[in-house]
Short mmCIF file of C-alpha atoms in Angstrom, two decimals:
data_model
loop_
_atom_site.label_atom_id
_atom_site.label_comp_id
_atom_site.label_asym_id
_atom_site.label_seq_id
_atom_site.Cartn_x
_atom_site.Cartn_y
_atom_site.Cartn_z
CA MET V 3 26.01 10.24 -0.04
CA GLY V 4 22.99 11.07 2.12
CA GLN V 5 20.65 8.24 3.10
CA LYS V 6 16.91 8.88 3.39
CA ILE V 7 14.78 7.22 6.05
CA HIS V 8 11.37 5.81 5.10
CA PRO V 9 8.95 8.74 5.61
CA LEU V 10 6.18 6.57 7.12
CA GLY V 11 8.39 4.52 9.44
CA PHE V 12 10.05 7.75 10.61
CA ARG V 13 6.66 8.99 11.90
CA LEU V 14 5.33 5.79 13.48
CA GLY V 15 3.71 6.58 16.81
CA ILE V 16 3.77 10.31 16.10
CA THR V 17 1.54 11.00 13.10
CA GLN V 18 1.40 7.49 11.59
CA LYS V 19 -0.33 4.41 12.98
CA HIS V 20 0.96 0.86 12.55
CA LYS V 21 -0.64 -0.96 9.62
CA SER V 22 -0.60 -4.23 11.59
CA GLN V 23 -2.05 -4.07 15.10
CA TRP V 24 -1.73 -7.22 17.19
CA PHE V 25 0.41 -8.88 19.89
CA ILE V 26 1.90 -12.37 20.10
CA LYS V 27 4.83 -14.26 21.61
CA ASP V 28 8.31 -13.36 20.40
CA LYS V 29 8.97 -16.69 18.67
CA GLU V 30 5.77 -16.46 16.63
CA TYR V 31 5.90 -12.74 15.84
CA SER V 32 7.96 -13.01 12.66
CA GLN V 33 5.66 -15.66 11.17
CA LEU V 34 2.54 -13.49 11.56
CA ALA V 35 4.41 -10.45 10.22
CA VAL V 36 5.28 -12.42 7.08
CA GLU V 37 1.66 -13.62 6.86
CA ASP V 38 0.49 -9.99 6.89
CA PHE V 39 2.87 -9.30 4.01
CA PHE V 40 1.44 -12.34 2.18
CA VAL V 41 -2.15 -11.07 2.65
CA ARG V 42 -1.32 -7.56 1.45
CA LYS V 43 0.55 -8.81 -1.61
CA LEU V 44 -2.34 -11.14 -2.45
CA LEU V 45 -4.93 -8.35 -2.24
CA PHE V 46 -2.84 -5.79 -4.14
CA ASN V 47 -2.25 -8.27 -6.98
CA LYS V 48 -5.84 -9.53 -7.10
CA PHE V 49 -7.42 -6.05 -7.09
CA SER V 50 -4.82 -3.99 -8.92
CA GLU V 51 -7.61 -2.00 -10.64
CA ALA V 52 -9.42 -1.11 -7.40
CA GLY V 53 -7.02 1.70 -6.51
CA ILE V 54 -6.10 0.25 -3.11
CA THR V 55 -4.04 2.72 -1.09
CA ASP V 56 -3.90 1.10 2.35
CA ILE V 57 -4.55 -2.27 4.02
CA SER V 58 -4.61 -2.43 7.82
CA ILE V 59 -4.79 -5.73 9.71
CA GLN V 60 -5.99 -6.26 13.28
CA ARG V 61 -5.91 -9.66 14.98
CA LYS V 62 -7.99 -11.00 17.84
CA LEU V 63 -7.99 -14.46 19.36
CA ASP V 64 -10.66 -15.78 16.98
CA GLN V 65 -10.72 -13.18 14.21
CA VAL V 66 -8.56 -11.39 11.65
CA GLN V 67 -9.97 -8.00 10.66
CA ILE V 68 -8.78 -6.58 7.34
CA GLU V 69 -9.61 -2.98 6.45
CA ILE V 70 -9.11 -1.99 2.80
CA GLN V 71 -9.11 1.62 1.65
CA ALA V 72 -9.80 1.82 -2.09
CA ALA V 73 -10.69 4.43 -4.69
CA ARG V 74 -12.94 1.97 -6.56
CA PRO V 75 -14.45 -0.37 -3.94
CA GLY V 76 -16.95 -1.72 -6.47
CA VAL V 77 -14.15 -3.80 -8.01
CA ILE V 78 -13.80 -5.62 -4.66
CA VAL V 79 -17.45 -5.75 -3.60
CA GLY V 80 -18.77 -6.78 -7.02
CA ARG V 81 -21.90 -5.72 -8.89
CA GLU V 82 -24.30 -7.83 -6.83
CA GLY V 83 -22.48 -7.20 -3.55
CA ASN V 84 -21.39 -10.82 -3.03
CA GLY V 85 -17.73 -10.18 -3.82
CA LEU V 86 -16.76 -9.74 -0.16
CA GLU V 87 -18.13 -13.13 0.85
CA VAL V 88 -16.35 -14.82 -2.07
CA LEU V 89 -13.13 -13.00 -1.15
CA ARG V 90 -13.46 -13.95 2.53
CA LYS V 91 -13.85 -17.67 1.76
CA ASP V 92 -11.01 -17.58 -0.77
CA LEU V 93 -8.75 -15.78 1.71
CA GLU V 94 -9.50 -18.24 4.52
CA LYS V 95 -8.73 -21.13 2.16
CA LYS V 96 -5.41 -19.62 1.05
CA LEU V 97 -4.41 -18.70 4.61
CA LYS V 98 -5.02 -22.27 5.76
CA LEU V 99 -2.84 -23.61 2.96
CA TYR V 100 -0.19 -20.96 3.67
CA ARG V 101 -0.02 -21.83 7.37
CA LYS V 102 0.23 -25.55 6.68
CA GLU V 103 3.26 -24.93 4.49
CA ASN V 104 5.01 -22.24 6.54
CA PHE V 105 3.91 -22.18 10.19
CA TYR V 106 5.93 -24.44 12.45
CA PHE V 107 4.15 -23.39 15.65
CA TYR V 108 0.70 -24.10 14.13
CA GLN V 109 1.79 -27.58 13.07
CA LYS V 110 2.95 -28.15 16.64
CA THR V 111 -0.15 -26.66 18.30
CA PHE V 112 -2.83 -28.09 16.00
CA PRO V 113 -1.50 -31.46 14.75
CA GLU V 114 -4.92 -32.72 13.60
CA GLY V 115 -6.55 -29.64 12.08
CA PHE V 116 -5.62 -26.02 11.60
CA GLN V 117 -8.17 -23.92 13.49
CA LEU V 118 -7.91 -20.66 11.64
CA PRO V 119 -9.54 -17.51 13.02
CA GLN V 120 -12.41 -16.10 10.98
CA VAL V 121 -11.59 -13.41 8.44
CA ALA V 122 -13.62 -10.18 8.47
CA ILE V 123 -13.15 -7.74 5.58
CA HIS V 124 -14.20 -4.09 5.59
CA VAL V 125 -13.89 -1.91 2.48
CA ILE V 126 -13.76 1.89 2.81
CA LYS V 127 -14.20 4.20 -0.17
CA LEU V 128 -11.74 7.09 -0.34
CA ALA V 129 -13.45 10.47 -0.25
CA ASN V 130 -10.74 12.10 -2.41
CA PRO V 131 -8.33 9.58 -4.01
CA ASP V 132 -6.18 12.35 -5.53
CA LEU V 133 -4.91 13.14 -2.01
CA GLU V 134 -3.41 9.64 -1.62
CA ALA V 135 0.17 8.87 -2.69
CA GLY V 136 -0.72 5.26 -3.54
CA PHE V 137 -3.48 6.28 -5.96
CA LEU V 138 -1.27 8.88 -7.64
CA ALA V 139 1.58 6.36 -7.97
CA ASP V 140 -0.82 3.87 -9.58
CA PHE V 141 -1.86 6.57 -12.05
CA VAL V 142 1.79 7.14 -13.06
CA VAL V 143 2.27 3.37 -13.46
CA GLU V 144 -0.83 3.13 -15.65
CA GLN V 145 0.36 5.96 -17.91
CA ILE V 146 3.93 4.67 -18.26
CA GLU V 147 2.72 1.13 -19.05
CA LYS V 148 0.59 2.68 -21.82
CA ARG V 149 3.85 4.13 -23.24
CA VAL V 150 3.00 7.72 -22.35
CA PRO V 151 6.26 9.74 -22.01
CA PHE V 152 7.21 9.81 -18.34
CA ARG V 153 7.44 13.61 -18.14
CA ARG V 154 3.88 13.96 -19.42
CA ALA V 155 2.68 11.28 -16.98
CA VAL V 156 4.35 13.06 -14.06
CA LYS V 157 2.94 16.44 -15.14
CA GLN V 158 -0.61 15.07 -15.39
CA THR V 159 -0.27 13.47 -11.95
CA ILE V 160 0.91 16.72 -10.36
CA GLN V 161 -2.01 18.59 -11.96
CA ARG V 162 -4.46 16.07 -10.47
CA ALA V 163 -2.90 16.51 -7.04
CA GLN V 164 -2.97 20.30 -7.28
CA ARG V 165 -6.68 20.23 -8.12
CA ALA V 166 -7.17 18.33 -4.85
CA ARG V 167 -5.45 21.28 -3.08
CA ILE V 168 -2.52 19.45 -1.53
CA LYS V 169 0.30 21.41 0.11
CA GLY V 170 3.09 19.76 -1.88
CA ILE V 171 4.06 16.73 -3.95
CA LYS V 172 7.29 15.10 -5.11
CA ILE V 173 7.51 12.36 -7.75
CA GLN V 174 10.66 10.40 -8.60
CA VAL V 175 10.92 8.08 -11.60
CA SER V 176 13.89 5.70 -12.00
CA GLY V 177 14.95 3.23 -14.67
CA ARG V 178 15.35 3.16 -18.45
CA LEU V 179 13.23 6.25 -18.97
CA ASN V 180 11.62 6.45 -22.43
CA GLY V 181 13.71 3.42 -23.44
CA ALA V 182 17.11 5.04 -22.84
CA GLU V 183 20.05 2.62 -22.78
CA ILE V 184 21.42 4.03 -19.52
CA ALA V 185 19.14 4.00 -16.49
CA ARG V 186 18.74 7.25 -14.56
CA SER V 187 16.50 8.96 -12.03
CA GLU V 188 14.51 12.15 -12.43
CA TRP V 189 12.26 13.90 -9.94
CA VAL V 190 9.85 16.81 -9.88
CA ARG V 191 8.57 18.71 -6.84
CA GLU V 192 5.75 21.22 -6.53
CA GLY V 193 5.06 23.02 -3.27
CA ARG V 194 6.57 22.03 0.11
CA VAL V 195 7.53 18.46 1.04
CA PRO V 196 9.23 18.75 4.48
CA LEU V 197 10.44 15.17 5.00
CA GLN V 198 12.40 15.96 8.19
CA THR V 199 9.50 17.67 9.99
CA LEU V 200 7.87 15.05 12.21
CA ARG V 201 4.57 16.91 12.56
CA ALA V 202 4.23 17.07 8.76
CA ASP V 203 1.49 14.75 7.44
CA ILE V 204 3.47 12.98 4.70
CA ASP V 205 2.00 10.17 2.62
CA TYR V 206 4.44 8.01 0.65
CA SER V 207 4.10 5.21 -1.87
CA TYR V 208 6.38 3.14 -4.08
CA ARG V 209 5.21 1.30 -7.21
CA THR V 210 6.84 -0.40 -10.19
CA ALA V 211 5.81 -0.17 -13.83
CA LYS V 212 6.63 -3.06 -16.17
CA THR V 213 7.69 -1.91 -19.63
CA ILE V 214 9.32 -3.61 -22.61
CA TYR V 215 12.60 -1.99 -21.53
CA GLY V 216 12.45 -3.25 -17.94
CA ILE V 217 11.16 -2.11 -14.57
CA ILE V 218 10.49 1.57 -13.87
CA GLY V 219 10.40 2.54 -10.18
CA ILE V 220 7.99 5.28 -9.11
CA LYS V 221 8.09 7.05 -5.73
CA VAL V 222 5.48 9.60 -4.66
CA TRP V 223 5.57 11.86 -1.59
CA VAL V 224 2.47 13.93 -0.72
CA PHE V 225 2.42 16.68 1.91
CA LYS V 226 -1.12 17.20 3.24
CA GLY V 227 -0.42 19.73 6.00
CA GLU V 228 0.79 19.71 9.59
CA ILE V 229 -0.61 17.67 12.48
CA LEU V 230 -0.12 19.53 15.75
CA THR V 231 -1.30 16.71 18.05
CA THR V 232 0.13 13.18 18.22
CA ILE V 233 -2.06 10.14 17.51
CA TYR V 234 -1.27 8.43 20.84
#
């Protein structure tokens, strides 16, 4: 049985940039990598309605810069514009608690107090969300959780993507589809999705929908065109 490599990891350094950009000693690397995962999970869960498609993290000596790409940034920023400051303080508080519980090297380095770097948050509004695999996957999740038949949800998603003039899209849905007793997988593809072409600009996202029958897994591949020059 053929095994498929992750389409984003396959293109790292060629057409895809790393989502975490920082350097640290070998012994401490894994702890900061897990902390990045903690931050992303926290933000995705807290702002599930914001249509977040990507979170990139850059670290400096005294600062952690978090860049959030979202279809609805108003959910994060808030009506009066003070949502970012509230989020920044809340994130710094939770990071401090997280490091106290999990970071051995911080307990050793700062025995009296945990000197956390400042958190800076930047929110970017997506110009065309229907081009992003994460946004389209969220749309499928939303429809399936509303008990819309999965084939109709997939068809509506493909139509949205085609209106955005993408080159190709593939959607795979797995689980107890429409409440069937036996789990199965079904997929639909429109246009070209060349997963083995390194210069192909492929966006990929995986989401899960929670239904009364169990978890439904949704995978979305979007082909935006070809990139003829490398990013580095």
